[in-house]
Amino acid sequence: AQKITQTQPGMFVQEKEAVTLDCTYDTSDPSYGLFWYKQPSSGEMIFLIYQGSYDQQNATEGRYSLNFQKARKSANLVISASQLGDSAMYFCARETSYDKVIFGPGTSLSVIP
Amino acid sequence: DVKVTQSSRYLVKRTGEKVFLECVQDMDHENMFWYRQDPGLGLRLIYFSYDVKMKEKGDIPEGYSVSREKKERFSLILESASTNQTSMYLCALSAGPNEKLFFGSGTQLSVL
């Protein structure tokens, strides 16, 4: 099965600092999409950012940016100026052929005041 | 906003019971998904449907089946529930390729 790896089960970051959450994936698809979702302790899944594999520029959405390196098959999420409300689980996801979406195991981020 | 409704927030069933988890959308989106979420494993895709009566197996379909008789409703069926199917089940849908997923609030299923 095609796999997504998030090597950091848990991370800590100081409030107002930037943090990078890692994501690597395997694929032989020529075209695909990459997503990041946030799941706070309430359990809801919140879409953060999307990157198309043919997009020329790295995606940005407010404080979130995606460091996309296609040749390395990595799509790291960068959160700038961390806030206490950023404490949550973060999931990297990839759209495979036939529109299926698979997820990585997640990274738990804790923001320290 | 897209509304994704899962019929139960919490469910307790006995081993061997047949269990139905329902997911209903209020839009006309093609793609619907069933995931299970377990600590340390993330979300694992059970089944996926891209149209009425069309389904594709995900990574962990064993012990599950699905039904999509109408576009707005996607049902997950546990034919004979087992304790290792105790999990959080999440339904999701998308409007199409490269579109974000909308999630239901989840069903925490406990099989005793």
PDB file of C-alpha atoms in Angstrom:
ATOM      1  CA  ALA A   1       0.000   0.000   0.000  1.00  0.00           C
ATOM      2  CA  GLN A   2       1.155   3.522  -0.712  1.00  0.00           C
ATOM      3  CA  LYS A   3       2.378   5.033   2.488  1.00  0.00           C
ATOM      4  CA  ILE A   4       2.691   8.384   4.208  1.00  0.00           C
ATOM      5  CA  THR A   5       5.310   8.826   6.922  1.00  0.00           C
ATOM      6  CA  GLN A   6       5.264  11.378   9.683  1.00  0.00           C
ATOM      7  CA  THR A   7       8.393  10.686  11.694  1.00  0.00           C
ATOM      8  CA  GLN A   8       7.600  12.961  14.651  1.00  0.00           C
ATOM      9  CA  PRO A   9       4.959  11.396  16.887  1.00  0.00           C
ATOM     10  CA  GLY A  10       5.129  14.374  19.240  1.00  0.00           C
ATOM     11  CA  MET A  11       6.638  17.822  19.137  1.00  0.00           C
ATOM     12  CA  PHE A  12       6.909  20.844  21.394  1.00  0.00           C
ATOM     13  CA  VAL A  13       7.306  24.445  20.322  1.00  0.00           C
ATOM     14  CA  GLN A  14       7.546  27.677  22.238  1.00  0.00           C
ATOM     15  CA  GLU A  15       4.738  30.153  21.686  1.00  0.00           C
ATOM     16  CA  LYS A  16       5.546  32.661  18.901  1.00  0.00           C
ATOM     17  CA  GLU A  17       8.223  30.379  17.433  1.00  0.00           C
ATOM     18  CA  ALA A  18       8.003  28.633  14.053  1.00  0.00           C
ATOM     19  CA  VAL A  19       7.733  24.856  13.782  1.00  0.00           C
ATOM     20  CA  THR A  20       8.098  22.371  10.919  1.00  0.00           C
ATOM     21  CA  LEU A  21       6.127  19.152  10.823  1.00  0.00           C
ATOM     22  CA  ASP A  22       7.596  16.507   8.535  1.00  0.00           C
ATOM     23  CA  CYS A  23       5.766  14.451   5.941  1.00  0.00           C
ATOM     24  CA  THR A  24       7.149  12.084   3.338  1.00  0.00           C
ATOM     25  CA  TYR A  25       5.215   9.835   1.016  1.00  0.00           C
ATOM     26  CA  ASP A  26       5.711   7.190  -1.598  1.00  0.00           C
ATOM     27  CA  THR A  27       3.975   7.259  -4.936  1.00  0.00           C
ATOM     28  CA  SER A  28       4.351   6.414  -8.577  1.00  0.00           C
ATOM     29  CA  ASP A  29       1.416   8.616  -9.586  1.00  0.00           C
ATOM     30  CA  PRO A  30       2.398  11.362 -12.026  1.00  0.00           C
ATOM     31  CA  SER A  31      -0.106  13.779 -10.532  1.00  0.00           C
ATOM     32  CA  TYR A  32      -1.426  14.020  -6.998  1.00  0.00           C
ATOM     33  CA  GLY A  33      -2.507  16.397  -4.283  1.00  0.00           C
ATOM     34  CA  LEU A  34      -1.173  16.845  -0.771  1.00  0.00           C
ATOM     35  CA  PHE A  35      -3.157  18.078   2.207  1.00  0.00           C
ATOM     36  CA  TRP A  36      -2.631  18.947   5.832  1.00  0.00           C
ATOM     37  CA  TYR A  37      -5.377  18.673   8.436  1.00  0.00           C
ATOM     38  CA  LYS A  38      -5.507  19.712  12.063  1.00  0.00           C
ATOM     39  CA  GLN A  39      -7.419  17.801  14.735  1.00  0.00           C
ATOM     40  CA  PRO A  40      -7.740  19.607  18.061  1.00  0.00           C
ATOM     41  CA  SER A  41      -8.791  17.772  21.199  1.00  0.00           C
ATOM     42  CA  SER A  42     -12.431  18.417  20.263  1.00  0.00           C
ATOM     43  CA  GLY A  43     -11.984  15.830  17.512  1.00  0.00           C
ATOM     44  CA  GLU A  44     -13.078  17.858  14.500  1.00  0.00           C
ATOM     45  CA  MET A  45     -10.897  17.650  11.391  1.00  0.00           C
ATOM     46  CA  ILE A  46      -9.884  21.054  10.054  1.00  0.00           C
ATOM     47  CA  PHE A  47      -8.429  21.498   6.561  1.00  0.00           C
ATOM     48  CA  LEU A  48      -5.306  23.671   6.609  1.00  0.00           C
ATOM     49  CA  ILE A  49      -3.574  23.711   3.242  1.00  0.00           C
ATOM     50  CA  TYR A  50      -3.359  22.021  -0.159  1.00  0.00           C
ATOM     51  CA  GLN A  51      -0.505  21.547  -2.624  1.00  0.00           C
ATOM     52  CA  GLY A  52      -0.858  20.161  -6.134  1.00  0.00           C
ATOM     53  CA  SER A  53       2.090  18.140  -7.385  1.00  0.00           C
ATOM     54  CA  TYR A  54       2.370  20.335 -10.476  1.00  0.00           C
ATOM     55  CA  ASP A  55       2.005  23.642  -8.654  1.00  0.00           C
ATOM     56  CA  GLN A  56       5.027  25.811  -9.335  1.00  0.00           C
ATOM     57  CA  GLN A  57       4.972  27.567  -5.995  1.00  0.00           C
ATOM     58  CA  ASN A  58       4.730  26.273  -2.463  1.00  0.00           C
ATOM     59  CA  ALA A  59       1.279  26.745  -0.978  1.00  0.00           C
ATOM     60  CA  THR A  60       0.660  29.273   1.779  1.00  0.00           C
ATOM     61  CA  GLU A  61      -2.433  29.967   3.878  1.00  0.00           C
ATOM     62  CA  GLY A  62      -1.971  32.618   6.531  1.00  0.00           C
ATOM     63  CA  ARG A  63       0.508  31.265   9.104  1.00  0.00           C
ATOM     64  CA  TYR A  64       0.697  27.908   7.335  1.00  0.00           C
ATOM     65  CA  SER A  65       3.043  27.155   4.480  1.00  0.00           C
ATOM     66  CA  LEU A  66       3.975  23.959   2.772  1.00  0.00           C
ATOM     67  CA  ASN A  67       7.614  23.177   1.984  1.00  0.00           C
ATOM     68  CA  PHE A  68       7.072  20.919  -1.019  1.00  0.00           C
ATOM     69  CA  GLN A  69      10.060  19.043  -2.431  1.00  0.00           C
ATOM     70  CA  LYS A  70       8.728  16.818  -5.174  1.00  0.00           C
ATOM     71  CA  ALA A  71      11.956  14.982  -5.934  1.00  0.00           C
ATOM     72  CA  ARG A  72      12.364  14.060  -2.279  1.00  0.00           C
ATOM     73  CA  LYS A  73       8.637  13.251  -1.973  1.00  0.00           C
ATOM     74  CA  SER A  74       8.270  15.459   1.042  1.00  0.00           C
ATOM     75  CA  ALA A  75       5.605  17.992   1.993  1.00  0.00           C
ATOM     76  CA  ASN A  76       6.507  19.548   5.317  1.00  0.00           C
ATOM     77  CA  LEU A  77       4.096  21.909   7.063  1.00  0.00           C
ATOM     78  CA  VAL A  78       5.563  25.092   8.498  1.00  0.00           C
ATOM     79  CA  ILE A  79       3.582  26.964  11.137  1.00  0.00           C
ATOM     80  CA  SER A  80       4.905  30.434  11.825  1.00  0.00           C
ATOM     81  CA  ALA A  81       4.387  32.365  15.060  1.00  0.00           C
ATOM     82  CA  SER A  82       2.888  29.436  16.975  1.00  0.00           C
ATOM     83  CA  GLN A  83      -0.130  30.096  19.159  1.00  0.00           C
ATOM     84  CA  LEU A  84      -1.529  28.112  22.070  1.00  0.00           C
ATOM     85  CA  GLY A  85      -4.498  27.199  19.894  1.00  0.00           C
ATOM     86  CA  ASP A  86      -2.162  25.396  17.506  1.00  0.00           C
ATOM     87  CA  SER A  87      -1.809  22.559  20.016  1.00  0.00           C
ATOM     88  CA  ALA A  88      -3.399  19.620  18.188  1.00  0.00           C
ATOM     89  CA  MET A  89      -2.779  16.518  16.083  1.00  0.00           C
ATOM     90  CA  TYR A  90      -1.635  17.277  12.563  1.00  0.00           C
ATOM     91  CA  PHE A  91      -2.168  14.869   9.698  1.00  0.00           C
ATOM     92  CA  CYS A  92      -0.532  14.842   6.308  1.00  0.00           C
ATOM     93  CA  ALA A  93      -2.665  13.323   3.536  1.00  0.00           C
ATOM     94  CA  ARG A  94      -2.254  12.508  -0.113  1.00  0.00           C
ATOM     95  CA  GLU A  95      -4.734  11.981  -2.867  1.00  0.00           C
ATOM     96  CA  THR A  96      -3.974   8.848  -4.838  1.00  0.00           C
ATOM     97  CA  SER A  97      -5.323   7.755  -8.171  1.00  0.00           C
ATOM     98  CA  TYR A  98      -9.124   7.557  -8.387  1.00  0.00           C
ATOM     99  CA  ASP A  99      -9.482  10.384  -5.870  1.00  0.00           C
ATOM    100  CA  LYS A 100      -8.736   8.228  -2.828  1.00  0.00           C
ATOM    101  CA  VAL A 101      -7.197  10.115   0.080  1.00  0.00           C
ATOM    102  CA  ILE A 102      -4.822   8.409   2.504  1.00  0.00           C
ATOM    103  CA  PHE A 103      -3.414   9.790   5.731  1.00  0.00           C
ATOM    104  CA  GLY A 104      -0.220   9.574   7.724  1.00  0.00           C
ATOM    105  CA  PRO A 105      -0.113   8.564  11.405  1.00  0.00           C
ATOM    106  CA  GLY A 106      -0.067  12.172  12.602  1.00  0.00           C
ATOM    107  CA  THR A 107       2.108  14.428  14.744  1.00  0.00           C
ATOM    108  CA  SER A 108       0.984  15.734  18.108  1.00  0.00           C
ATOM    109  CA  LEU A 109       2.044  19.359  18.519  1.00  0.00           C
ATOM    110  CA  SER A 110       2.122  21.040  21.903  1.00  0.00           C
ATOM    111  CA  VAL A 111       2.667  24.794  22.111  1.00  0.00           C
ATOM    112  CA  ILE A 112       4.323  25.904  25.337  1.00  0.00           C
ATOM    113  CA  PRO A 113       3.535  29.353  26.767  1.00  0.00           C
TER     114      PRO A 113
ATOM    115  CA  ASP B   1     -21.201  25.006   4.785  1.00  0.00           C
ATOM    116  CA  VAL B   2     -21.245  21.346   3.893  1.00  0.00           C
ATOM    117  CA  LYS B   3     -22.950  19.212   6.499  1.00  0.00           C
ATOM    118  CA  VAL B   4     -21.824  15.619   7.072  1.00  0.00           C
ATOM    119  CA  THR B   5     -24.020  13.775   9.559  1.00  0.00           C
ATOM    120  CA  GLN B   6     -23.053  10.547  11.237  1.00  0.00           C
ATOM    121  CA  SER B   7     -25.999   8.894  12.896  1.00  0.00           C
ATOM    122  CA  SER B   8     -24.439   8.123  16.279  1.00  0.00           C
ATOM    123  CA  ARG B   9     -21.698   9.766  18.310  1.00  0.00           C
ATOM    124  CA  TYR B  10     -21.236   6.764  20.606  1.00  0.00           C
ATOM    125  CA  LEU B  11     -22.211   3.165  19.987  1.00  0.00           C
ATOM    126  CA  VAL B  12     -21.759   0.042  22.094  1.00  0.00           C
ATOM    127  CA  LYS B  13     -22.261  -3.350  20.484  1.00  0.00           C
ATOM    128  CA  ARG B  14     -21.669  -6.991  21.336  1.00  0.00           C
ATOM    129  CA  THR B  15     -19.237  -9.298  19.566  1.00  0.00           C
ATOM    130  CA  GLY B  16     -20.929 -10.944  16.612  1.00  0.00           C
ATOM    131  CA  GLU B  17     -23.593  -8.278  16.133  1.00  0.00           C
ATOM    132  CA  LYS B  18     -24.209  -6.700  12.736  1.00  0.00           C
ATOM    133  CA  VAL B  19     -23.491  -2.993  12.967  1.00  0.00           C
ATOM    134  CA  PHE B  20     -24.569  -0.212  10.624  1.00  0.00           C
ATOM    135  CA  LEU B  21     -22.871   3.179  10.628  1.00  0.00           C
ATOM    136  CA  GLU B  22     -24.652   5.795   8.575  1.00  0.00           C
ATOM    137  CA  CYS B  23     -23.287   8.905   6.944  1.00  0.00           C
ATOM    138  CA  VAL B  24     -25.448  11.482   5.209  1.00  0.00           C
ATOM    139  CA  GLN B  25     -24.430  14.598   3.287  1.00  0.00           C
ATOM    140  CA  ASP B  26     -26.541  17.621   2.443  1.00  0.00           C
ATOM    141  CA  MET B  27     -24.699  18.375  -0.809  1.00  0.00           C
ATOM    142  CA  ASP B  28     -24.303  16.579  -4.083  1.00  0.00           C
ATOM    143  CA  HIS B  29     -20.694  15.510  -3.652  1.00  0.00           C
ATOM    144  CA  GLU B  30     -19.466  12.479  -5.545  1.00  0.00           C
ATOM    145  CA  ASN B  31     -16.781  11.077  -3.283  1.00  0.00           C
ATOM    146  CA  MET B  32     -17.488   9.632   0.129  1.00  0.00           C
ATOM    147  CA  PHE B  33     -15.064   7.870   2.449  1.00  0.00           C
ATOM    148  CA  TRP B  34     -15.021   5.772   5.591  1.00  0.00           C
ATOM    149  CA  TYR B  35     -11.954   5.896   7.838  1.00  0.00           C
ATOM    150  CA  ARG B  36     -11.138   4.461  11.184  1.00  0.00           C
ATOM    151  CA  GLN B  37      -8.880   6.391  13.537  1.00  0.00           C
ATOM    152  CA  ASP B  38      -6.716   4.681  16.120  1.00  0.00           C
ATOM    153  CA  PRO B  39      -4.001   6.281  18.284  1.00  0.00           C
ATOM    154  CA  GLY B  40      -0.608   6.134  16.627  1.00  0.00           C
ATOM    155  CA  LEU B  41      -2.042   4.866  13.358  1.00  0.00           C
ATOM    156  CA  GLY B  42      -3.760   7.973  12.076  1.00  0.00           C
ATOM    157  CA  LEU B  43      -6.743   7.634   9.771  1.00  0.00           C
ATOM    158  CA  ARG B  44      -6.890   4.445   7.773  1.00  0.00           C
ATOM    159  CA  LEU B  45      -9.125   4.200   4.741  1.00  0.00           C
ATOM    160  CA  ILE B  46     -11.660   1.404   4.902  1.00  0.00           C
ATOM    161  CA  TYR B  47     -13.781   2.044   1.814  1.00  0.00           C
ATOM    162  CA  PHE B  48     -14.346   4.777  -0.690  1.00  0.00           C
ATOM    163  CA  SER B  49     -17.246   5.482  -3.041  1.00  0.00           C
ATOM    164  CA  TYR B  50     -17.089   7.759  -6.077  1.00  0.00           C
ATOM    165  CA  ASP B  51     -20.706   7.400  -7.159  1.00  0.00           C
ATOM    166  CA  VAL B  52     -23.949   5.634  -6.377  1.00  0.00           C
ATOM    167  CA  LYS B  53     -23.412   1.878  -6.179  1.00  0.00           C
ATOM    168  CA  MET B  54     -19.680   2.352  -6.881  1.00  0.00           C
ATOM    169  CA  LYS B  55     -17.137   1.440  -4.246  1.00  0.00           C
ATOM    170  CA  GLU B  56     -13.429   0.857  -3.902  1.00  0.00           C
ATOM    171  CA  LYS B  57     -11.584  -0.931  -1.145  1.00  0.00           C
ATOM    172  CA  GLY B  58      -9.242   1.081   0.958  1.00  0.00           C
ATOM    173  CA  ASP B  59      -6.271  -0.183   2.925  1.00  0.00           C
ATOM    174  CA  ILE B  60      -8.210  -2.126   5.579  1.00  0.00           C
ATOM    175  CA  PRO B  61     -11.516  -3.423   4.129  1.00  0.00           C
ATOM    176  CA  GLU B  62     -11.460  -6.799   5.866  1.00  0.00           C
ATOM    177  CA  GLY B  63     -14.468  -7.288   8.123  1.00  0.00           C
ATOM    178  CA  TYR B  64     -16.329  -4.346   6.586  1.00  0.00           C
ATOM    179  CA  SER B  65     -18.683  -3.733   3.709  1.00  0.00           C
ATOM    180  CA  VAL B  66     -20.380  -0.599   2.412  1.00  0.00           C
ATOM    181  CA  SER B  67     -23.542   0.444   0.689  1.00  0.00           C
ATOM    182  CA  ARG B  68     -24.329   3.514  -1.380  1.00  0.00           C
ATOM    183  CA  GLU B  69     -27.817   3.237  -2.808  1.00  0.00           C
ATOM    184  CA  LYS B  70     -28.383   6.995  -2.888  1.00  0.00           C
ATOM    185  CA  LYS B  71     -25.834   9.709  -3.520  1.00  0.00           C
ATOM    186  CA  GLU B  72     -26.311  11.407  -0.182  1.00  0.00           C
ATOM    187  CA  ARG B  73     -25.941   8.326   2.003  1.00  0.00           C
ATOM    188  CA  PHE B  74     -22.915   6.079   2.521  1.00  0.00           C
ATOM    189  CA  SER B  75     -23.247   3.235   5.009  1.00  0.00           C
ATOM    190  CA  LEU B  76     -20.500   1.204   6.650  1.00  0.00           C
ATOM    191  CA  ILE B  77     -21.472  -2.311   7.725  1.00  0.00           C
ATOM    192  CA  LEU B  78     -19.691  -4.547  10.180  1.00  0.00           C
ATOM    193  CA  GLU B  79     -21.101  -7.957   9.307  1.00  0.00           C
ATOM    194  CA  SER B  80     -20.035  -9.562  12.582  1.00  0.00           C
ATOM    195  CA  ALA B  81     -18.480  -7.087  14.969  1.00  0.00           C
ATOM    196  CA  SER B  82     -15.276  -8.058  16.730  1.00  0.00           C
ATOM    197  CA  THR B  83     -13.414  -6.419  19.588  1.00  0.00           C
ATOM    198  CA  ASN B  84     -10.598  -5.310  17.274  1.00  0.00           C
ATOM    199  CA  GLN B  85     -13.124  -3.128  15.461  1.00  0.00           C
ATOM    200  CA  THR B  86     -13.450  -0.922  18.518  1.00  0.00           C
ATOM    201  CA  SER B  87     -12.406   2.442  17.128  1.00  0.00           C
ATOM    202  CA  MET B  88     -13.410   5.945  16.082  1.00  0.00           C
ATOM    203  CA  TYR B  89     -15.068   5.863  12.670  1.00  0.00           C
ATOM    204  CA  LEU B  90     -14.994   8.979  10.531  1.00  0.00           C
ATOM    205  CA  CYS B  91     -17.016   9.638   7.409  1.00  0.00           C
ATOM    206  CA  ALA B  92     -15.734  12.198   4.923  1.00  0.00           C
ATOM    207  CA  LEU B  93     -16.666  13.528   1.513  1.00  0.00           C
ATOM    208  CA  SER B  94     -15.195  15.656  -1.206  1.00  0.00           C
ATOM    209  CA  ALA B  95     -16.481  17.416  -4.270  1.00  0.00           C
ATOM    210  CA  GLY B  96     -13.910  15.772  -6.509  1.00  0.00           C
ATOM    211  CA  PRO B  97     -10.202  15.461  -7.265  1.00  0.00           C
ATOM    212  CA  ASN B  98      -7.878  17.834  -5.448  1.00  0.00           C
ATOM    213  CA  GLU B  99     -10.720  19.041  -3.249  1.00  0.00           C
ATOM    214  CA  LYS B 100     -10.511  19.110   0.534  1.00  0.00           C
ATOM    215  CA  LEU B 101     -12.390  16.615   2.633  1.00  0.00           C
ATOM    216  CA  PHE B 102     -15.350  17.500   4.818  1.00  0.00           C
ATOM    217  CA  PHE B 103     -15.653  15.285   7.872  1.00  0.00           C
ATOM    218  CA  GLY B 104     -18.465  14.120  10.070  1.00  0.00           C
ATOM    219  CA  SER B 105     -18.101  14.349  13.832  1.00  0.00           C
ATOM    220  CA  GLY B 106     -17.259  10.655  14.115  1.00  0.00           C
ATOM    221  CA  THR B 107     -18.738   7.583  15.785  1.00  0.00           C
ATOM    222  CA  GLN B 108     -16.878   6.040  18.696  1.00  0.00           C
ATOM    223  CA  LEU B 109     -17.724   2.364  18.448  1.00  0.00           C
ATOM    224  CA  SER B 110     -17.037  -0.003  21.312  1.00  0.00           C
ATOM    225  CA  VAL B 111     -17.414  -3.725  20.697  1.00  0.00           C
ATOM    226  CA  LEU B 112     -17.643  -5.744  23.894  1.00  0.00           C
TER     227      LEU B 112
END
